[in-house]
Amino acid sequence: IDLRDNNLSGQFPVYSRNVFEEETFPESYWMLAKYGLANLYNLRRLDLADNKLTGTIEYRPLYNLHSLTHFDVSGNQLSGELDALVTSSLKHVDFSNNKFTSLLSFKKYKQSYQTLRFCDVSTNEIKNDASDLLENIPPNIEQFFASNNEIYGSLPASLNSLSKLSQFDMSSNALTGSLPGFADSILSLQELDLSNQKNGFTGSIPKDLWRFQSLKILNLASNKIEGPIPPDIGKMTALEEFDLSNNRLVNAIPSELGQLAGSLKHLGLSNNMFTGSIPSEIGQLQGATVLLKLKENNYYNSSKTAPLGLCTLRNVKEFDLATDPNLCPIERNALSDFYYSTKGAEWTDSTNWLDEYTRYCDWKGVTCDDDKQHVIELERANNGLSGRLSESIGSL
């Protein structure tokens, strides 16, 4: 049965005898109507997503649907308790975008405890303790989504025994404690999102995180994580999105992150407490969006500029500080454009030109004012220039 994306209203169509006790119905009518959908013993798939169903679900009659493997009631206005192991053969269950307030703990004696592969309970009003909720999480689960709820407490050690887990998202809750190890998920975990916690995870980033060689998305933004970024994260060559924004991370950004060039498309490190220079290797992340904006960081108090390659967007797609005149001086960018447009690689003398950190006032043939802020003379006579002048030369 597929009735998704309609305007169906009323309660979920499973009834018990007490629904009929308030009205007078012939016994024959009750025999035909009892249990509603629960009469369909051979039903394999039920999709009622994106309708206007309200009220609670009575789960007990549904336990008789031994063939049901796909159950989707997402995008309605259902409330009350949520039972993710609603039938004995269930593989896929989606309760997302409703008004459920609690999730029944997973029971090992239920047959679907072994069969469940996909579970989405995100965007509800669930207020469970995470330790109780996930203590007996189904061992064969592959995708688990519980974001945008009010789940609190710390994550249990049972998450270390999920050998098939590929996606785990509990972002936008109220979780606390240390980050889970996911020890048995090293070969399978591809997406991990624990961002935006009201209370926030604490502690440091596990040093052995690099062992997750299948991980593509790692989002730990908006927590209270401390300490440095482990350099070995540069070994996670499958990583496409890496977001540690809005934490309490310190020390220098490791240059080893540049080893993720070719795979990483989003690097978010905003609003931490990093010190030192921005590594030039970050500018080698082809096609990546790099977000480092943070006035809490000492970059704003340093006399050093950001690496030239990062400021000129030669490789990266976006750098959120590219227009900051202190970190990315306009005249340095203009001189870089001049170099490329006049085939600087063929010049007779290009000493210091395009050096990632050397001030442009120290590039061969460039003279600046006494404050070392503005170019007052550019002398490149008899130096093998060719090509054409860049438009940005007008910024000098």
XYZ file of N, CA, C and O in Angstrom, residues 123-300:
712
model
N 13.169 14.635 13.933
C 12.212 15.740 13.927
C 10.887 15.341 14.568
O 9.825 15.346 13.964
N 10.986 14.958 15.838
C 9.825 14.738 16.685
C 10.035 15.517 17.978
O 10.762 16.515 17.987
N 9.423 15.063 19.054
C 9.572 15.715 20.354
C 9.994 14.695 21.404
O 9.591 14.763 22.563
N 10.830 13.752 20.994
C 11.242 12.635 21.843
C 12.146 13.130 22.969
O 13.106 13.859 22.729
N 11.846 12.714 24.197
C 12.557 13.203 25.376
C 13.245 12.076 26.146
O 13.453 12.187 27.353
N 13.620 11.002 25.511
C 14.246 9.875 26.191
C 15.688 10.151 26.618
O 16.363 11.008 26.044
N 16.135 9.363 27.593
C 17.546 9.325 27.949
C 18.258 8.447 26.920
O 17.851 7.310 26.666
N 19.313 8.956 26.326
C 20.002 8.242 25.249
C 20.536 6.886 25.695
O 20.507 5.912 24.938
N 21.031 6.805 26.915
C 21.579 5.545 27.407
C 20.522 4.463 27.472
O 20.760 3.308 27.096
N 19.337 4.818 27.970
C 18.244 3.846 28.032
C 17.712 3.536 26.644
O 17.409 2.371 26.325
N 17.609 4.550 25.839
C 17.019 4.401 24.508
C 17.834 3.479 23.616
O 17.292 2.643 22.877
N 19.155 3.608 23.673
C 20.021 2.916 22.727
C 20.802 1.758 23.340
O 21.663 1.182 22.674
N 20.518 1.420 24.586
C 21.270 0.368 25.245
C 21.193 -0.954 24.478
O 22.164 -1.707 24.385
N 20.026 -1.220 23.899
C 19.843 -2.451 23.125
C 19.528 -2.137 21.673
O 18.644 -2.747 21.068
N 20.248 -1.193 21.099
C 20.013 -0.836 19.698
C 20.191 -2.083 18.824
O 21.114 -2.879 19.050
N 19.301 -2.339 17.862
C 19.391 -3.549 17.028
C 20.786 -3.739 16.449
O 21.360 -2.805 15.874
N 21.353 -4.920 16.577
C 22.756 -5.150 16.213
C 23.053 -5.073 14.729
O 24.210 -4.882 14.348
N 22.032 -5.225 13.891
C 22.249 -5.196 12.439
C 21.816 -3.877 11.798
O 21.698 -3.795 10.566
N 21.592 -2.872 12.619
C 21.154 -1.578 12.093
C 22.239 -0.991 11.187
O 23.428 -1.064 11.480
N 21.802 -0.415 10.063
C 22.728 0.194 9.109
C 22.592 1.710 9.071
O 23.591 2.417 8.896
N 21.363 2.198 9.230
C 21.117 3.637 9.181
C 20.192 4.020 10.330
O 19.084 3.490 10.445
N 20.670 4.932 11.185
C 19.872 5.364 12.335
C 19.866 6.885 12.388
O 20.918 7.527 12.455
N 18.662 7.472 12.349
C 18.487 8.918 12.341
C 17.552 9.319 13.484
O 16.415 8.854 13.539
N 18.039 10.174 14.379
C 17.212 10.646 15.496
C 17.488 12.114 15.777
O 17.434 12.567 16.927
N 17.780 12.877 14.749
C 18.100 14.295 14.900
C 16.855 15.117 15.225
O 15.716 14.669 15.035
N 17.084 16.338 15.713
C 15.998 17.285 15.978
C 14.948 16.732 16.933
O 13.756 16.691 16.632
N 15.421 16.277 18.078
C 14.543 15.856 19.156
C 15.023 16.503 20.452
O 15.747 17.508 20.407
N 14.631 15.931 21.577
C 15.078 16.434 22.874
C 15.722 15.311 23.680
O 15.600 15.236 24.901
N 16.409 14.422 22.990
C 17.080 13.291 23.618
C 18.281 13.807 24.417
O 19.054 14.625 23.918
N 18.434 13.329 25.626
C 19.455 13.860 26.531
C 20.346 12.734 27.074
O 20.119 11.549 26.815
N 21.359 13.127 27.840
C 22.244 12.141 28.445
C 23.392 11.755 27.525
O 23.615 12.349 26.476
N 24.128 10.730 27.919
C 25.295 10.282 27.156
C 24.956 9.062 26.318
O 24.001 8.333 26.597
N 25.752 8.835 25.300
C 25.544 7.694 24.427
C 26.142 6.437 25.062
O 27.225 6.478 25.634
N 25.462 5.301 24.949
C 25.913 4.080 25.628
C 27.059 3.377 24.898
O 27.307 3.613 23.714
N 27.715 2.493 25.613
C 28.817 1.715 25.034
C 28.343 0.734 23.978
O 29.144 0.252 23.182
N 27.050 0.444 23.950
C 26.528 -0.516 22.972
C 26.755 -0.057 21.541
O 26.737 -0.875 20.607
N 26.985 1.236 21.333
C 27.241 1.729 19.977
C 28.575 1.217 19.446
O 28.856 1.347 18.256
N 29.377 0.629 20.306
C 30.663 0.089 19.876
C 30.538 -1.306 19.279
O 31.538 -1.914 18.909
N 29.320 -1.821 19.188
C 29.136 -3.203 18.715
C 28.279 -3.286 17.463
O 27.607 -4.288 17.220
N 28.281 -2.226 16.646
C 27.435 -2.171 15.455
C 28.306 -2.311 14.213
O 28.737 -1.335 13.615
N 28.538 -3.519 13.799
C 29.490 -3.793 12.722
C 28.977 -3.411 11.341
O 29.766 -3.323 10.394
N 27.661 -3.174 11.201
C 27.092 -2.840 9.893
C 26.656 -1.380 9.778
O 26.157 -0.955 8.737
N 26.863 -0.598 10.814
C 26.384 0.783 10.842
C 27.100 1.642 9.802
O 28.330 1.703 9.771
N 26.329 2.314 8.942
C 26.920 3.190 7.922
C 26.546 4.653 8.130
O 27.324 5.545 7.773
N 25.369 4.939 8.696
C 24.935 6.316 8.932
C 24.358 6.432 10.336
O 23.499 5.641 10.726
N 24.829 7.439 11.087
C 24.339 7.667 12.441
C 24.204 9.166 12.645
O 25.192 9.903 12.595
N 22.981 9.632 12.862
C 22.709 11.064 12.988
C 21.837 11.313 14.206
O 20.656 10.951 14.234
N 22.452 11.924 15.230
C 21.696 12.360 16.405
C 21.967 13.837 16.662
O 22.044 14.288 17.814
N 22.102 14.595 15.602
C 22.340 16.030 15.713
C 21.117 16.743 16.286
O 19.998 16.233 16.241
N 21.358 17.935 16.831
C 20.294 18.798 17.354
C 19.462 18.106 18.426
O 18.248 17.973 18.330
N 20.147 17.636 19.471
C 19.503 17.103 20.658
C 20.125 17.777 21.881
O 20.559 18.920 21.793
N 20.170 17.077 22.997
C 20.758 17.633 24.223
C 21.740 16.629 24.822
O 21.780 16.424 26.037
N 22.545 16.008 23.982
C 23.469 14.974 24.421
C 24.682 15.562 25.128
O 25.081 16.707 24.886
N 25.295 14.750 25.999
C 26.475 15.158 26.754
C 27.458 13.992 26.798
O 27.254 12.950 26.184
N 28.539 14.179 27.559
C 29.499 13.106 27.752
C 30.563 13.073 26.670
O 30.743 14.018 25.905
N 31.264 11.955 26.609
C 32.340 11.780 25.640
C 31.800 11.260 24.319
O 30.711 10.683 24.254
N 32.586 11.461 23.287
C 32.214 10.944 21.972
C 32.303 9.422 21.979
O 33.226 8.851 22.559
N 31.349 8.735 21.341
C 31.381 7.266 21.305
C 32.506 6.758 20.422
O 32.983 7.457 19.523
N 32.932 5.528 20.673
C 34.038 4.958 19.909
C 33.634 4.310 18.605
O 34.390 4.299 17.648
N 32.401 3.741 18.542
C 31.949 3.016 17.349
C 33.013 2.003 16.907
O 33.348 1.882 15.726
N 33.553 1.262 17.859
C 34.722 0.421 17.603
C 34.520 -0.594 16.481
O 35.422 -0.811 15.662
N 33.354 -1.242 16.426
C 33.124 -2.282 15.416
C 32.638 -1.716 14.092
O 32.389 -2.471 13.151
N 32.486 -0.395 14.003
C 31.966 0.224 12.772
C 33.074 0.799 11.907
O 32.806 1.522 10.947
N 34.325 0.471 12.216
C 35.457 1.072 11.519
C 35.369 0.868 10.010
O 35.683 1.765 9.225
N 34.930 -0.293 9.575
C 34.918 -0.616 8.148
C 33.630 -0.183 7.461
O 33.572 -0.197 6.226
N 32.598 0.194 8.219
C 31.294 0.456 7.599
C 30.805 1.893 7.743
O 30.068 2.391 6.888
N 31.185 2.595 8.809
C 30.613 3.912 9.090
C 31.030 4.928 8.031
O 32.215 5.139 7.774
N 30.025 5.566 7.414
C 30.274 6.546 6.361
C 29.829 7.951 6.744
O 30.409 8.933 6.270
N 28.810 8.071 7.576
C 28.304 9.387 7.973
C 28.043 9.405 9.474
O 27.312 8.563 9.995
N 28.657 10.382 10.165
C 28.468 10.538 11.602
C 28.185 12.009 11.885
O 29.016 12.873 11.630
N 26.986 12.286 12.403
C 26.581 13.662 12.705
C 26.092 13.737 14.147
O 25.030 13.219 14.484
N 26.901 14.369 14.987
C 26.553 14.578 16.396
C 26.599 16.068 16.726
O 26.861 16.473 17.858
N 26.319 16.893 15.735
C 26.448 18.339 15.872
C 25.267 18.972 16.604
O 24.215 18.367 16.785
N 25.497 20.220 17.027
C 24.437 21.096 17.533
C 23.699 20.509 18.743
O 22.477 20.392 18.749
N 24.467 20.163 19.778
C 23.870 19.658 21.008
C 23.656 20.811 21.988
O 24.548 21.637 22.200
N 22.477 20.860 22.618
C 22.166 21.938 23.560
C 23.134 21.930 24.734
O 23.545 22.992 25.219
N 23.474 20.751 25.222
C 24.407 20.651 26.342
C 25.835 20.434 25.842
O 26.758 21.072 26.315
N 26.021 19.563 24.887
C 27.294 19.445 24.213
C 28.189 18.317 24.686
O 28.339 18.078 25.891
N 28.791 17.613 23.721
C 29.814 16.628 24.038
C 31.062 17.347 24.542
O 31.374 18.460 24.121
N 31.786 16.685 25.430
C 33.016 17.254 25.980
C 34.177 16.303 25.702
O 34.017 15.281 25.058
N 35.342 16.669 26.223
C 36.517 15.837 25.983
C 37.179 16.177 24.667
O 36.898 17.200 24.045
N 38.059 15.316 24.229
C 38.836 15.552 23.014
C 38.394 14.638 21.882
O 37.623 13.698 22.085
N 38.889 14.928 20.684
C 38.626 14.082 19.526
C 39.472 12.815 19.661
O 40.688 12.907 19.882
N 38.881 11.630 19.546
C 39.669 10.394 19.684
C 40.846 10.366 18.703
O 40.687 10.648 17.520
N 42.028 10.017 19.207
C 43.220 10.006 18.366
C 43.174 8.929 17.293
O 43.856 9.032 16.270
N 42.395 7.871 17.527
C 42.328 6.789 16.541
C 41.185 6.966 15.558
O 40.822 6.030 14.835
N 40.625 8.173 15.495
C 39.517 8.424 14.579
C 39.914 8.153 13.128
O 39.082 7.794 12.300
N 41.194 8.311 12.820
C 41.679 8.132 11.448
C 41.453 6.715 10.939
O 41.486 6.467 9.723
N 41.224 5.778 11.840
C 41.038 4.384 11.419
C 39.735 4.187 10.654
O 39.557 3.170 9.976
N 38.813 5.163 10.738
C 37.539 5.049 10.022
C 37.758 5.465 8.567
O 37.413 6.568 8.150
N 38.299 4.562 7.773
C 38.690 4.882 6.411
C 37.511 5.001 5.452
O 37.685 5.460 4.319
N 36.310 4.605 5.881
C 35.122 4.724 5.025
C 34.330 5.991 5.310
O 33.378 6.299 4.585
N 34.715 6.729 6.339
C 33.936 7.887 6.767
C 33.998 9.012 5.732
O 35.076 9.466 5.353
N 32.817 9.444 5.282
C 32.699 10.516 4.296
C 32.236 11.830 4.924
O 32.621 12.901 4.468
N 31.377 11.741 5.935
C 30.846 12.934 6.589
C 31.082 12.816 8.091
O 30.654 11.844 8.721
N 31.763 13.809 8.655
C 31.993 13.875 10.093
C 31.636 15.278 10.562
O 32.325 16.248 10.249
N 30.532 15.385 11.295
C 30.055 16.685 11.764
C 29.937 16.659 13.285
O 29.060 16.002 13.844
N 30.853 17.375 13.937
C 30.853 17.491 15.401
C 30.704 18.944 15.825
O 31.068 19.321 16.938
N 30.153 19.773 14.946
C 30.034 21.208 15.211
C 29.107 21.494 16.385
O 28.216 20.708 16.709
N 29.327 22.647 17.017
C 28.464 23.157 18.096
C 28.372 22.179 19.257
O 27.300 21.721 19.645
N 29.541 21.865 19.820
C 29.643 21.101 21.050
C 30.621 21.821 21.977
O 30.817 23.033 21.854
N 31.238 21.085 22.887
C 32.231 21.654 23.802
C 33.519 20.843 23.745
O 34.196 20.642 24.756
N 33.855 20.385 22.568
C 35.029 19.543 22.380
C 36.292 20.386 22.511
O 36.372 21.497 21.979
N 37.281 19.844 23.225
C 38.501 20.588 23.532
C 39.716 19.902 22.914
O 39.617 18.838 22.313
N 40.862 20.544 23.100
C 42.113 19.963 22.658
C 42.409 20.239 21.189
O 41.684 20.963 20.517
N 43.479 19.639 20.664
C 43.868 19.863 19.269
C 43.162 18.914 18.307
O 42.531 17.936 18.732
N 43.255 19.227 17.025
C 42.797 18.303 15.983
C 43.896 17.272 15.759
O 45.034 17.641 15.468
N 43.606 15.989 15.888
C 44.642 14.976 15.659
C 45.152 15.049 14.217
O 44.366 14.979 13.273
N 46.457 15.175 14.017
C 47.008 15.259 12.654
C 46.670 14.053 11.785
O 46.566 14.182 10.557
N 46.480 12.894 12.407
C 46.221 11.679 11.626
C 44.887 11.708 10.895
O 44.614 10.822 10.072
N 44.048 12.705 11.185
C 42.805 12.826 10.419
C 43.122 13.021 8.940
O 42.316 12.697 8.070
N 44.314 13.517 8.644
C 44.736 13.651 7.256
C 44.820 12.330 6.516
O 44.931 12.307 5.282
N 44.762 11.219 7.246
C 44.792 9.892 6.624
C 43.405 9.404 6.204
O 43.291 8.350 5.572
N 42.362 10.162 6.561
C 40.985 9.736 6.247
C 40.644 10.168 4.824
O 39.885 11.106 4.583
N 41.153 9.463 3.871
C 41.135 9.894 2.474
C 39.758 9.845 1.814
O 39.609 10.311 0.685
N 38.766 9.283 2.493
C 37.409 9.263 1.930
C 36.579 10.447 2.411
O 35.465 10.673 1.921
N 37.127 11.239 3.346
C 36.362 12.311 3.988
C 35.984 13.409 2.993
O 36.833 13.960 2.300
N 34.685 13.726 2.948
C 34.163 14.763 2.051
C 33.698 15.994 2.814
O 33.814 17.118 2.309
N 33.135 15.798 4.005
C 32.674 16.918 4.839
C 33.220 16.736 6.244
O 33.038 15.685 6.861
N 33.898 17.777 6.740
C 34.526 17.730 8.062
C 34.227 19.051 8.758
O 34.722 20.101 8.357
N 33.379 19.013 9.799
C 32.935 20.246 10.449
C 33.154 20.155 11.959
O 32.558 19.317 12.637
N 34.027 21.017 12.451
C 34.300 21.122 13.886
C 34.003 22.531 14.396
O 34.515 22.941 15.446
N 33.188 23.280 13.682
C 32.886 24.661 14.041
C 32.247 24.751 15.425
O 31.589 23.824 15.889
N 32.460 25.884 16.072
C 31.802 26.193 17.350
C 32.112 25.168 18.432
O 31.228 24.574 19.036
N 33.410 24.958 18.653
C 33.873 24.127 19.749
C 34.941 24.896 20.521
O 34.956 26.134 20.491
N 35.818 24.181 21.215
C 36.858 24.814 22.018
C 38.240 24.263 21.648
O 39.100 24.066 22.505
N 38.433 24.012 20.391
C 39.669 23.418 19.908
C 40.811 24.436 19.943
O 40.590 25.631 19.720
N 42.010 23.950 20.202
C 43.162 24.836 20.381
C 44.339 24.377 19.519
O 44.248 23.414 18.761
N 45.438 25.109 19.680
C 46.689 24.866 18.962
C 46.527 25.165 17.469
O 45.521 25.724 17.041
N 47.510 24.758 16.702
C 47.492 25.067 15.275
C 46.629 24.077 14.500
O 46.483 22.911 14.889
N 46.067 24.545 13.406
C 45.379 23.650 12.468
C 46.436 22.767 11.817
O 47.419 23.268 11.269
N 46.309 21.448 11.880
C 47.359 20.580 11.331
C 47.456 20.677 9.810
O 46.443 20.641 9.108
N 48.682 20.802 9.332
C 48.906 20.881 7.883
C 48.506 19.588 7.190
O 48.225 19.580 5.986
N 48.445 18.494 7.953
C 48.092 17.192 7.374
C 46.696 17.175 6.763
O 46.371 16.292 5.962
N 45.840 18.150 7.118
C 44.508 18.208 6.506
C 44.613 18.426 5.003
O 43.692 18.109 4.254
N 45.728 18.967 4.558
C 45.930 19.138 3.124
C 46.013 17.836 2.369
O 45.842 17.805 1.145
N 46.270 16.748 3.080
C 46.318 15.429 2.437
C 44.938 14.980 1.964
O 44.828 14.000 1.224
N 43.897 15.679 2.391
C 42.529 15.333 2.002
C 42.140 15.975 0.673
O 40.986 15.875 0.253
N 43.102 16.624 0.018
C 42.829 17.229 -1.288
C 42.365 16.158 -2.263
O 42.938 15.072 -2.344
N 41.305 16.481 -2.986
C 40.732 15.538 -3.925
C 39.466 14.886 -3.425
O 38.629 14.451 -4.210
N 39.304 14.824 -2.096
C 38.086 14.239 -1.527
C 37.295 15.261 -0.718
O 36.075 15.363 -0.852
N 37.990 16.058 0.119
C 37.291 16.979 1.011
C 36.652 18.134 0.240
O 37.309 18.815 -0.539
N 35.344 18.332 0.480
C 34.595 19.409 -0.179
C 34.113 20.474 0.801
O 33.705 21.556 0.377
N 34.142 20.171 2.081
C 33.706 21.159 3.079
C 34.560 21.005 4.321
O 34.625 19.926 4.918
N 35.231 22.094 4.718
C 36.027 22.120 5.944
C 35.524 23.268 6.806
O 35.661 24.435 6.455
N 34.913 22.946 7.935
C 34.366 23.958 8.838
C 35.116 23.970 10.157
O 35.020 23.013 10.938
N 35.862 25.039 10.419
C 36.635 25.162 11.657
C 36.355 26.490 12.361
O 37.119 26.915 13.214
N 35.269 27.138 12.010
C 34.949 28.456 12.559
C 34.719 28.412 14.071
O 34.293 27.404 14.624
N 34.993 29.553 14.710
C 34.667 29.744 16.120
C 35.264 28.681 17.033
O 34.566 27.987 17.765
N 36.594 28.574 16.965
C 37.359 27.795 17.917
C 38.425 28.708 18.497
O 38.262 29.929 18.496
N 39.513 28.152 18.987
C 40.567 28.975 19.596
C 41.933 28.584 19.040
O 42.907 28.425 19.773
N 42.005 28.425 17.726
C 43.257 28.032 17.091
C 44.284 29.160 17.156
O 43.939 30.342 17.215
N 45.554 28.778 17.132
C 46.645 29.746 17.112
C 47.592 29.387 15.971
O 47.450 28.354 15.322
N 48.585 30.240 15.744
C 49.554 29.973 14.692
C 49.055 30.399 13.331
O 48.046 31.086 13.190
N 49.763 29.974 12.310
C 49.419 30.329 10.938
C 48.432 29.328 10.346
O 48.378 28.163 10.757
N 47.657 29.802 9.395
C 46.800 28.903 8.628
C 47.708 28.124 7.670
O 48.446 28.732 6.890
N 47.712 26.808 7.702
C 48.622 26.039 6.851
C 48.365 26.295 5.368
O 47.217 26.344 4.918
N 49.439 26.439 4.620
C 49.286 26.651 3.176
C 48.649 25.448 2.505
O 48.007 25.576 1.456
N 48.800 24.268 3.122
C 48.220 23.051 2.544
C 46.699 23.119 2.449
O 46.088 22.431 1.621
N 46.065 23.936 3.310
C 44.615 24.087 3.248
C 44.206 24.682 1.902
O 43.131 24.395 1.371
N 45.056 25.508 1.336
C 44.761 26.110 0.035
C 44.828 25.138 -1.114
O 44.483 25.493 -2.246
N 45.266 23.897 -0.856
C 45.364 22.891 -1.914
C 44.132 21.988 -1.986
O 44.118 21.024 -2.761
N 43.125 22.278 -1.178
C 41.916 21.446 -1.156
C 41.027 21.793 -2.352
O 40.139 22.640 -2.273
N 41.277 21.119 -3.456
C 40.580 21.456 -4.703
C 39.064 21.397 -4.553
O 38.515 20.388 -4.115
N 38.410 22.487 -4.926
C 36.952 22.527 -4.960
C 36.285 22.573 -3.601
O 35.063 22.447 -3.499
N 37.052 22.778 -2.526
C 36.482 22.729 -1.184
C 35.994 24.100 -0.730
O 36.493 25.135 -1.164
N 35.005 24.097 0.151
C 34.580 25.291 0.875
C 35.279 25.283 2.221
O 35.148 24.328 2.989
N 36.055 26.330 2.508
C 36.831 26.404 3.742
C 36.283 27.530 4.606
O 36.295 28.693 4.201
N 35.801 27.195 5.797
C 35.205 28.170 6.711
C 36.043 28.237 7.974
O 36.084 27.300 8.764
N 36.719 29.372 8.162
C 37.603 29.554 9.309
C 37.251 30.795 10.124
O 37.987 31.163 11.030
N 36.175 31.456 9.789
C 35.865 32.752 10.407
C 35.713 32.603 11.917
O 34.847 31.889 12.396
N 36.570 33.299 12.653
C 36.525 33.211 14.105
C 37.359 34.324 14.714
O 38.567 34.325 14.624
N 36.693 35.270 15.328
C 37.409 36.363 15.973
C 37.984 35.929 17.317
O 38.806 36.621 17.895
N 37.537 34.752 17.819
C 38.143 34.217 19.027
C 39.548 33.698 18.723
O 40.357 33.509 19.612
N 39.821 33.475 17.455
C 41.092 32.928 17.034
C 42.144 34.035 16.963
O 41.835 35.176 16.673
N 43.395 33.658 17.173
C 44.470 34.635 17.162
C 44.881 35.068 15.762
O 45.808 35.857 15.611
N 44.226 34.537 14.728
C 44.548 34.995 13.375
C 44.346 36.501 13.268
O 45.072 37.190 12.558
N 43.353 37.012 13.954
C 43.038 38.435 13.852
C 44.047 39.299 14.608
O 44.121 40.489 14.399
